[in-house]
Amino acid sequence: MLRSPLETLRRSPPGKPVWQCSLRTAPADRVLSDDEWAEAAEELMHQTGIAPRDDPDACRWIAVRHADDHVHVVAMLAREDGRRPDVTRDYLKARKACRVLEERWGLHRTAPADRTAAPRPTRPELERARRTGAREPTRCALRRRVAAVAASAGGEEVFFAGLRERGLLVRLRFSVRTPGEITGFAVADPSYTNAEKAPIYFSGGKLAADLTLPKLRHRWGASVDVASARRAARMRRSAVGFDERNQAYREAARAAATAARHMRQTSDPRVRADIAAAASDVLHVAADITGNRELAEVADVYARAAREPFGRPTMATPPGNSLRAAARLVAAVNIGIGDRRDRRRDLTVELLFLVANLLDVMDQLAAHREAQGRAAQAEAARRASERLRVAERGASSSRVRPTPPNVAEVQHAGRLAAEAFPVPLADGLRHIAARPSSPVPQRSQTRRGPKP
């Protein structure tokens, strides 16, 4: 009976005429009744447009309950009037149905389909990583490397050159209307190939919504600072000494402190969004230049909290531009510095001042996302903040809500971490939680870098 409408289609039947979807409740949700599951399936069909309510010519469908927590829904993509249903972007429409049902019955709230989360690796990618013993799928590693290069670059020429310098393959997409105009790009790891030994490319949009070339161009163009760009370019071309690197780290710490103050004082969501996005750039650069795995994972988690829905570019603001300029400068002074490990030890305290100031931005962003009703992004900001504090202050702290570290603790942490940086920060700072400590009075939540 489900297939009979296919015979009366005015056009040829679709290649895949069967539409399938499963609905599942969270483990903590109550068990829904049969009537409620039937209502849920009906809502799904209505929101997707496959079988709108009060439409006698809608597609035929059936729902089967296999267990207490889920049902399977199957529909035939052929209407009774001989037309095909419009299932364009059906996953977004299905997501809306889920949100409606969650609010109606008080179920566990899931994240909206707003592309603030990076695309997940596919099952074949996960299985291949597991089979080869890789730490993570290639898609995740590429996203992190592309994000770091984008944060340290000031334009697409430097961006593409930076990708190639890291050993990545870059494929450009050109406009069919305007010859020579670059409209997009894709990257590949030379060691990640298909059955024909050809490299597998990932476009910027397949890595993250904010890594497409048009959105990167907006980021680079909106935050242009001629003086900072020239300074960064000069640092890239010449040998950089300790004093220049030390000054760059201190400027970054001060820029982060200023951004945190703006996050607390302003109520403009556009300013907060730009600061949040710029802080993500700083985190990616800091993780990249140190090679610190924990800091890289924090940057990944925080990136979701910082993205605007569907990767929409943020409005450029002075505090955000200062953070981005600081990120590019820090990246520039760490190019070709010889014995990177020994030199980084000298700058560990400055780096930790920068991290401590970024914690303020994370806390303010979590509250901001919560006020916006973006629960998933608020949770991402909190998780990033907690993980960064664990890495900075030790993993054996109590379950009491973490408080911002004061200057004395950051200086002590810097001396400890300097012994083994850039190994994971938690290894060097875990001793903080074990040592007896007395409360240090805090006069202000604002943290700044050391005076020059």
Short mmCIF file of C-alpha atoms in Angstrom, two decimals:
data_model
loop_
_atom_site.label_atom_id
_atom_site.label_comp_id
_atom_site.label_asym_id
_atom_site.label_seq_id
_atom_site.Cartn_x
_atom_site.Cartn_y
_atom_site.Cartn_z
CA MET A 1 0.00 0.00 0.00
CA LEU A 2 2.86 2.38 0.69
CA ARG A 3 4.26 1.96 -2.83
CA SER A 4 1.07 2.38 -4.81
CA PRO A 5 1.35 6.22 -5.16
CA LEU A 6 4.63 5.71 -7.05
CA GLU A 7 2.70 4.31 -9.95
CA THR A 8 0.71 7.53 -10.42
CA LEU A 9 3.61 10.00 -10.27
CA ARG A 10 3.48 12.57 -13.05
CA ARG A 11 7.24 12.44 -13.36
CA SER A 12 9.69 9.57 -13.05
CA PRO A 13 10.04 8.27 -9.49
CA PRO A 14 12.99 9.53 -7.42
CA GLY A 15 16.10 7.41 -7.21
CA LYS A 16 15.46 6.81 -3.52
CA PRO A 17 11.69 6.89 -3.04
CA VAL A 18 11.76 5.73 0.59
CA TRP A 19 12.34 8.32 3.32
CA GLN A 20 13.39 7.03 6.75
CA CYS A 21 13.98 8.63 10.13
CA SER A 22 14.19 7.51 13.75
CA LEU A 23 13.05 9.46 16.80
CA ARG A 24 14.64 8.69 20.16
CA THR A 25 14.30 10.16 23.64
CA ALA A 26 17.23 10.82 25.95
CA PRO A 27 18.04 8.25 28.67
CA ALA A 28 16.87 10.65 31.37
CA ASP A 29 13.51 11.36 29.69
CA ARG A 30 10.30 9.66 30.78
CA VAL A 31 8.82 6.84 28.72
CA LEU A 32 6.35 8.16 26.16
CA SER A 33 3.05 6.43 25.55
CA ASP A 34 1.97 4.99 22.22
CA ASP A 35 -0.32 7.96 21.65
CA GLU A 36 2.54 10.38 22.32
CA TRP A 37 4.85 8.55 19.92
CA ALA A 38 2.12 8.67 17.28
CA GLU A 39 1.81 12.41 17.87
CA ALA A 40 5.58 12.78 17.61
CA ALA A 41 5.65 10.97 14.27
CA GLU A 42 2.78 13.10 13.00
CA GLU A 43 4.62 16.28 14.02
CA LEU A 44 7.71 15.07 12.19
CA MET A 45 5.75 14.43 8.99
CA HIS A 46 4.04 17.83 9.27
CA GLN A 47 7.21 19.85 9.86
CA THR A 48 9.13 18.14 7.04
CA GLY A 49 6.27 18.75 4.61
CA ILE A 50 6.00 15.07 3.71
CA ALA A 51 2.54 14.76 5.20
CA PRO A 52 1.18 18.16 6.33
CA ARG A 53 -1.84 18.14 8.58
CA ASP A 54 -5.23 18.41 6.85
CA ASP A 55 -3.69 17.51 3.48
CA PRO A 56 -5.68 14.63 1.96
CA ASP A 57 -3.12 14.16 -0.83
CA ALA A 58 -0.09 13.88 1.45
CA CYS A 59 2.45 11.08 1.24
CA ARG A 60 1.80 7.78 2.91
CA TRP A 61 3.87 6.93 5.95
CA ILE A 62 4.08 4.51 8.86
CA ALA A 63 5.71 4.61 12.31
CA VAL A 64 6.92 1.49 14.14
CA ARG A 65 7.80 1.49 17.83
CA HIS A 66 10.67 -0.92 18.44
CA ALA A 67 11.40 -0.06 22.09
CA ASP A 68 10.33 2.26 24.89
CA ASP A 69 12.69 5.02 23.81
CA HIS A 70 12.40 5.19 20.01
CA VAL A 71 10.31 4.75 16.89
CA HIS A 72 11.19 4.36 13.22
CA VAL A 73 9.29 6.42 10.65
CA VAL A 74 9.10 5.38 6.99
CA ALA A 75 7.44 7.45 4.23
CA MET A 76 7.02 7.03 0.48
CA LEU A 77 8.07 10.15 -1.44
CA ALA A 78 5.05 10.19 -3.71
CA ARG A 79 1.88 12.20 -3.08
CA GLU A 80 -1.62 10.97 -3.85
CA ASP A 81 -2.06 13.75 -6.43
CA GLY A 82 0.92 12.52 -8.45
CA ARG A 83 3.43 15.13 -7.28
CA ARG A 84 6.64 14.76 -5.33
CA PRO A 85 6.95 16.31 -1.86
CA ASP A 86 9.55 18.99 -1.27
CA VAL A 87 12.11 17.44 1.09
CA THR A 88 14.79 20.06 0.56
CA ARG A 89 16.81 20.54 3.79
CA ASP A 90 14.61 17.98 5.49
CA TYR A 91 17.13 17.53 8.30
CA LEU A 92 16.64 21.15 9.37
CA LYS A 93 12.86 20.71 9.24
CA ALA A 94 13.11 17.51 11.28
CA ARG A 95 15.25 19.38 13.78
CA LYS A 96 12.46 21.92 14.19
CA ALA A 97 9.99 19.11 14.89
CA CYS A 98 12.26 17.79 17.62
CA ARG A 99 12.48 21.22 19.25
CA VAL A 100 8.68 21.51 19.21
CA LEU A 101 8.27 18.12 20.88
CA GLU A 102 10.96 18.82 23.47
CA GLU A 103 9.23 22.01 24.54
CA ARG A 104 5.75 20.45 24.47
CA TRP A 105 6.60 17.54 26.77
CA GLY A 106 9.51 18.92 28.75
CA LEU A 107 12.04 16.52 27.25
CA HIS A 108 15.80 16.89 27.20
CA ARG A 109 16.68 19.95 25.09
CA THR A 110 19.02 19.22 22.22
CA ALA A 111 21.06 21.67 20.20
CA PRO A 112 19.51 23.46 17.22
CA ALA A 113 20.75 22.73 13.71
CA ASP A 114 22.49 26.10 13.45
CA ARG A 115 25.89 24.80 12.32
CA THR A 116 27.67 26.16 15.38
CA ALA A 117 28.96 22.63 15.89
CA ALA A 118 31.63 21.49 13.48
CA PRO A 119 30.67 18.68 11.07
CA ARG A 120 31.20 15.32 12.70
CA PRO A 121 33.43 12.67 11.13
CA THR A 122 31.52 10.05 9.19
CA ARG A 123 31.41 6.44 10.31
CA PRO A 124 33.99 5.35 7.70
CA GLU A 125 36.31 8.13 8.91
CA LEU A 126 35.94 7.02 12.52
CA GLU A 127 36.48 3.38 11.66
CA ARG A 128 39.55 4.17 9.58
CA ALA A 129 41.07 6.20 12.41
CA ARG A 130 40.42 3.35 14.82
CA ARG A 131 41.85 0.80 12.42
CA THR A 132 45.03 2.77 11.75
CA GLY A 133 45.55 3.76 15.38
CA ALA A 134 45.20 7.48 14.67
CA ARG A 135 44.46 9.69 17.63
CA GLU A 136 41.59 11.35 15.79
CA PRO A 137 39.98 11.32 12.34
CA THR A 138 41.75 13.28 9.64
CA ARG A 139 38.82 15.70 9.32
CA CYS A 140 39.32 16.85 12.94
CA ALA A 141 43.08 17.26 12.56
CA LEU A 142 42.64 19.25 9.35
CA ARG A 143 40.04 21.51 10.93
CA ARG A 144 42.42 22.38 13.75
CA ARG A 145 45.34 23.07 11.43
CA VAL A 146 43.29 25.17 9.01
CA ALA A 147 41.78 27.16 11.89
CA ALA A 148 45.24 27.90 13.29
CA VAL A 149 46.59 29.05 9.93
CA ALA A 150 43.50 31.19 9.31
CA ALA A 151 43.92 32.84 12.72
CA SER A 152 47.58 33.65 12.12
CA ALA A 153 47.14 34.84 8.52
CA GLY A 154 46.05 38.30 7.48
CA GLY A 155 44.97 37.42 3.96
CA GLU A 156 44.43 34.54 1.60
CA GLU A 157 47.90 34.63 0.04
CA VAL A 158 49.53 34.10 3.43
CA PHE A 159 46.79 31.61 4.32
CA PHE A 160 47.35 29.33 1.33
CA ALA A 161 51.12 29.59 1.72
CA GLY A 162 50.80 28.65 5.39
CA LEU A 163 48.76 25.57 4.56
CA ARG A 164 51.34 24.39 2.04
CA GLU A 165 54.20 25.05 4.46
CA ARG A 166 52.54 22.60 6.85
CA GLY A 167 52.66 19.90 4.22
CA LEU A 168 48.98 20.07 3.28
CA LEU A 169 47.70 19.83 -0.27
CA VAL A 170 45.59 22.80 -1.34
CA ARG A 171 43.10 22.72 -4.21
CA LEU A 172 41.56 26.00 -5.30
CA ARG A 173 38.13 26.41 -6.84
CA PHE A 174 37.79 29.07 -9.54
CA SER A 175 34.76 30.98 -10.73
CA VAL A 176 33.12 29.85 -13.95
CA ARG A 177 31.94 33.40 -14.65
CA THR A 178 35.09 35.34 -13.79
CA PRO A 179 38.23 33.51 -14.95
CA GLY A 180 41.02 33.61 -12.41
CA GLU A 181 38.77 34.47 -9.45
CA ILE A 182 39.18 32.08 -6.51
CA THR A 183 35.84 31.19 -4.94
CA GLY A 184 36.81 28.40 -2.58
CA PHE A 185 39.42 25.92 -1.46
CA ALA A 186 39.87 22.38 -0.20
CA VAL A 187 42.72 20.80 1.75
CA ALA A 188 44.02 17.27 2.06
CA ASP A 189 46.57 15.33 4.05
CA PRO A 190 48.90 13.61 1.53
CA SER A 191 48.84 10.43 3.63
CA TYR A 192 45.03 10.23 3.69
CA THR A 193 44.01 8.68 0.38
CA ASN A 194 41.20 6.65 -1.13
CA ALA A 195 41.32 3.22 -2.75
CA GLU A 196 42.84 4.72 -5.91
CA LYS A 197 45.63 6.33 -3.83
CA ALA A 198 44.24 9.78 -4.57
CA PRO A 199 44.18 12.31 -1.69
CA ILE A 200 40.81 12.94 -0.06
CA TYR A 201 40.05 16.67 0.02
CA PHE A 202 37.87 18.52 2.52
CA SER A 203 36.48 21.94 1.65
CA GLY A 204 36.54 24.67 4.26
CA GLY A 205 32.78 24.39 4.77
CA LYS A 206 33.13 20.65 5.44
CA LEU A 207 35.52 21.44 8.28
CA ALA A 208 33.55 24.24 9.94
CA ALA A 209 30.88 26.74 8.92
CA ASP A 210 33.22 29.69 9.52
CA LEU A 211 36.12 28.30 7.47
CA THR A 212 34.69 28.93 4.01
CA LEU A 213 36.77 31.30 1.89
CA PRO A 214 34.11 34.09 1.72
CA LYS A 215 33.81 34.11 5.52
CA LEU A 216 37.56 34.03 6.00
CA ARG A 217 37.89 36.95 3.61
CA HIS A 218 35.34 38.88 5.65
CA ARG A 219 37.30 38.12 8.82
CA TRP A 220 40.60 39.23 7.33
CA GLY A 221 39.17 42.32 5.68
CA ALA A 222 37.09 43.48 8.62
CA SER A 223 39.95 43.28 11.10
CA VAL A 224 42.67 44.81 8.95
CA ASP A 225 45.16 46.92 10.90
CA VAL A 226 47.85 48.28 8.62
CA ALA A 227 50.39 48.92 11.39
CA SER A 228 49.89 45.49 12.98
CA ALA A 229 49.94 43.75 9.60
CA ARG A 230 53.24 45.40 8.65
CA ARG A 231 54.73 44.55 12.02
CA ALA A 232 53.68 40.91 11.75
CA ALA A 233 55.05 40.70 8.21
CA ARG A 234 58.36 42.16 9.37
CA MET A 235 58.54 39.60 12.19
CA ARG A 236 57.92 36.77 9.72
CA ARG A 237 60.79 37.88 7.46
CA SER A 238 63.44 38.54 10.12
CA ALA A 239 65.01 36.70 13.01
CA VAL A 240 63.11 37.47 16.20
CA GLY A 241 64.80 37.68 19.57
CA PHE A 242 63.52 36.95 23.04
CA ASP A 243 62.58 40.56 23.75
CA GLU A 244 60.33 40.78 20.70
CA ARG A 245 58.59 37.51 21.55
CA ASN A 246 58.23 38.54 25.18
CA GLN A 247 56.67 41.84 24.13
CA ALA A 248 54.27 40.09 21.74
CA TYR A 249 53.04 37.75 24.47
CA ARG A 250 52.53 40.65 26.88
CA GLU A 251 50.57 42.60 24.29
CA ALA A 252 48.37 39.58 23.74
CA ALA A 253 47.74 39.25 27.47
CA ARG A 254 46.81 42.93 27.72
CA ALA A 255 44.53 42.66 24.68
CA ALA A 256 42.78 39.67 26.28
CA ALA A 257 42.34 41.59 29.54
CA THR A 258 40.84 44.53 27.67
CA ALA A 259 38.52 42.21 25.75
CA ALA A 260 37.36 40.57 29.00
CA ARG A 261 36.57 43.99 30.46
CA HIS A 262 34.51 44.87 27.39
CA MET A 263 32.65 41.57 27.67
CA ARG A 264 31.65 42.47 31.24
CA GLN A 265 30.74 46.07 30.56
CA THR A 266 28.96 46.02 27.21
CA SER A 267 25.44 44.80 26.50
CA ASP A 268 25.83 44.92 22.72
CA PRO A 269 25.61 41.32 21.42
CA ARG A 270 27.58 42.26 18.30
CA VAL A 271 30.57 43.37 20.36
CA ARG A 272 30.42 40.25 22.48
CA ALA A 273 30.16 38.03 19.42
CA ASP A 274 33.23 39.61 17.83
CA ILE A 275 35.30 39.32 21.02
CA ALA A 276 34.28 35.69 21.38
CA ALA A 277 35.32 34.91 17.80
CA ALA A 278 38.64 36.72 18.21
CA ALA A 279 39.36 34.82 21.45
CA SER A 280 38.89 31.61 19.49
CA ASP A 281 41.63 32.75 17.11
CA VAL A 282 43.97 33.41 20.04
CA LEU A 283 43.32 29.96 21.52
CA HIS A 284 43.99 28.23 18.20
CA VAL A 285 47.25 30.12 17.74
CA ALA A 286 48.36 29.46 21.33
CA ALA A 287 47.66 25.74 20.95
CA ASP A 288 49.47 25.66 17.62
CA ILE A 289 52.68 27.38 18.69
CA THR A 290 53.00 25.38 21.91
CA GLY A 291 52.00 22.01 20.51
CA ASN A 292 49.97 21.53 23.68
CA ARG A 293 47.33 18.84 23.15
CA GLU A 294 45.10 19.92 26.02
CA LEU A 295 45.08 23.53 24.86
CA ALA A 296 44.18 22.33 21.35
CA GLU A 297 41.21 20.38 22.69
CA VAL A 298 40.07 23.42 24.68
CA ALA A 299 40.25 25.51 21.50
CA ASP A 300 38.10 22.93 19.69
CA VAL A 301 35.44 22.93 22.42
CA TYR A 302 35.42 26.71 22.72
CA ALA A 303 35.11 27.18 18.94
CA ARG A 304 31.51 25.98 19.05
CA ALA A 305 30.61 28.52 21.73
CA ALA A 306 32.23 31.32 19.74
CA ARG A 307 30.60 30.63 16.35
CA GLU A 308 27.58 32.55 15.24
CA PRO A 309 24.70 30.50 13.77
CA PHE A 310 25.45 29.21 10.26
CA GLY A 311 28.93 30.71 10.46
CA ARG A 312 27.68 34.29 10.05
CA PRO A 313 30.59 36.74 10.19
CA THR A 314 30.72 39.05 13.18
CA MET A 315 30.86 42.83 13.06
CA ALA A 316 34.43 44.06 13.51
CA THR A 317 35.05 45.87 16.81
CA PRO A 318 38.19 47.48 18.29
CA PRO A 319 38.64 44.94 21.13
CA GLY A 320 38.11 42.04 18.74
CA ASN A 321 40.55 43.50 16.21
CA SER A 322 43.14 43.96 18.96
CA LEU A 323 42.84 40.31 19.92
CA ARG A 324 43.20 39.15 16.32
CA ALA A 325 46.21 41.40 15.76
CA ALA A 326 47.79 40.00 18.93
CA ALA A 327 47.17 36.44 17.74
CA ARG A 328 48.86 37.13 14.39
CA LEU A 329 51.78 38.82 16.07
CA VAL A 330 52.31 35.94 18.50
CA ALA A 331 52.17 33.51 15.59
CA ALA A 332 54.66 35.61 13.60
CA VAL A 333 57.27 35.80 16.36
CA ASN A 334 57.24 32.03 16.77
CA ILE A 335 58.23 31.27 13.16
CA GLY A 336 61.73 29.92 12.69
CA ILE A 337 63.03 30.54 16.21
CA GLY A 338 65.40 27.58 16.30
CA ASP A 339 65.24 25.58 19.53
CA ARG A 340 61.54 26.12 20.18
CA ARG A 341 61.40 24.15 23.43
CA ASP A 342 64.08 26.09 25.28
CA ARG A 343 62.74 29.44 24.09
CA ARG A 344 59.18 28.66 25.06
CA ARG A 345 60.23 27.98 28.63
CA ASP A 346 61.25 31.60 28.99
CA LEU A 347 57.78 32.75 27.95
CA THR A 348 55.63 30.35 29.94
CA VAL A 349 54.58 32.96 32.52
CA GLU A 350 53.47 35.37 29.79
CA LEU A 351 51.53 32.62 28.07
CA LEU A 352 49.76 31.73 31.30
CA PHE A 353 48.81 35.36 31.86
CA LEU A 354 47.20 35.24 28.41
CA VAL A 355 45.36 32.02 29.27
CA ALA A 356 44.15 33.43 32.58
CA ASN A 357 42.69 36.49 30.87
CA LEU A 358 40.98 34.33 28.25
CA LEU A 359 39.21 32.50 31.08
CA ASP A 360 37.36 35.74 31.83
CA VAL A 361 36.17 35.91 28.23
CA MET A 362 34.96 32.29 28.39
CA ASP A 363 32.99 32.87 31.59
CA GLN A 364 31.32 35.98 30.21
CA LEU A 365 30.52 34.22 26.94
CA ALA A 366 28.89 31.32 28.79
CA ALA A 367 26.56 33.74 30.58
CA HIS A 368 25.87 35.58 27.32
CA ARG A 369 24.94 32.41 25.43
CA GLU A 370 22.72 31.32 28.30
CA ALA A 371 20.88 34.63 28.15
CA GLN A 372 20.45 34.16 24.39
CA GLY A 373 18.85 30.77 24.94
CA ARG A 374 21.69 28.93 23.19
CA ALA A 375 22.12 26.19 25.76
CA ALA A 376 24.50 24.05 23.70
CA GLN A 377 26.89 26.96 23.12
CA ALA A 378 26.70 28.02 26.76
CA GLU A 379 27.60 24.49 27.78
CA ALA A 380 30.50 24.47 25.31
CA ALA A 381 31.88 27.70 26.81
CA ARG A 382 31.59 26.28 30.33
CA ARG A 383 33.28 23.03 29.37
CA ALA A 384 36.12 24.89 27.69
CA SER A 385 36.58 27.09 30.74
CA GLU A 386 36.54 24.15 33.13
CA ARG A 387 39.00 22.15 31.08
CA LEU A 388 41.35 25.09 30.80
CA ARG A 389 41.22 25.62 34.55
CA VAL A 390 41.90 21.95 35.13
CA ALA A 391 44.92 22.14 32.86
CA GLU A 392 46.12 25.29 34.57
CA ARG A 393 45.44 24.61 38.23
CA GLY A 394 45.55 20.81 38.48
CA ALA A 395 43.19 17.95 37.75
CA SER A 396 42.50 16.93 41.35
CA SER A 397 40.56 20.02 42.43
CA SER A 398 37.24 19.67 44.24
CA ARG A 399 33.85 19.87 42.55
CA VAL A 400 33.29 23.38 43.80
CA ARG A 401 32.70 25.78 40.93
CA PRO A 402 36.15 26.95 39.76
CA THR A 403 37.05 30.54 40.59
CA PRO A 404 39.29 32.73 38.46
CA PRO A 405 42.97 32.34 39.47
CA ASN A 406 44.64 35.35 41.00
CA VAL A 407 47.95 36.79 39.91
CA ALA A 408 50.00 35.05 42.63
CA GLU A 409 48.69 31.65 41.64
CA VAL A 410 49.34 32.30 37.95
CA GLN A 411 52.95 33.28 38.69
CA HIS A 412 53.45 30.15 40.78
CA ALA A 413 51.89 28.06 38.00
CA GLY A 414 54.22 29.65 35.49
CA ARG A 415 57.31 28.67 37.48
CA LEU A 416 56.08 25.08 37.72
CA ALA A 417 55.12 24.77 34.07
CA ALA A 418 58.38 26.30 32.93
CA GLU A 419 60.17 23.14 34.04
CA ALA A 420 58.48 21.00 31.40
CA PHE A 421 56.53 23.21 28.96
CA PRO A 422 55.14 22.50 26.34
CA VAL A 423 54.08 19.12 27.70
CA PRO A 424 50.37 19.06 28.69
CA LEU A 425 49.85 21.85 31.19
CA ALA A 426 48.11 19.54 33.67
CA ASP A 427 51.35 17.53 34.06
CA GLY A 428 53.25 20.58 35.12
CA LEU A 429 50.55 22.24 37.19
CA ARG A 430 48.99 19.27 38.97
CA HIS A 431 51.19 20.01 41.98
CA ILE A 432 49.22 23.19 42.66
CA ALA A 433 46.22 21.27 43.98
CA ALA A 434 48.45 19.03 46.16
CA ARG A 435 50.30 21.82 47.94
CA PRO A 436 48.71 23.46 51.00
CA SER A 437 47.44 26.89 50.19
CA SER A 438 45.83 29.76 51.98
CA PRO A 439 43.22 31.98 50.41
CA VAL A 440 44.64 35.03 48.72
CA PRO A 441 42.37 38.08 48.86
CA GLN A 442 41.18 39.19 45.43
CA ARG A 443 40.54 42.84 44.90
CA SER A 444 39.29 42.44 41.35
CA GLN A 445 38.35 39.76 38.87
CA THR A 446 40.33 41.57 36.17
CA ARG A 447 43.68 39.99 35.31
CA ARG A 448 46.30 41.66 33.25
CA GLY A 449 49.68 40.71 31.98
CA PRO A 450 52.89 41.83 33.65
CA LYS A 451 53.97 45.37 33.16
CA PRO A 452 56.44 45.84 30.35
#
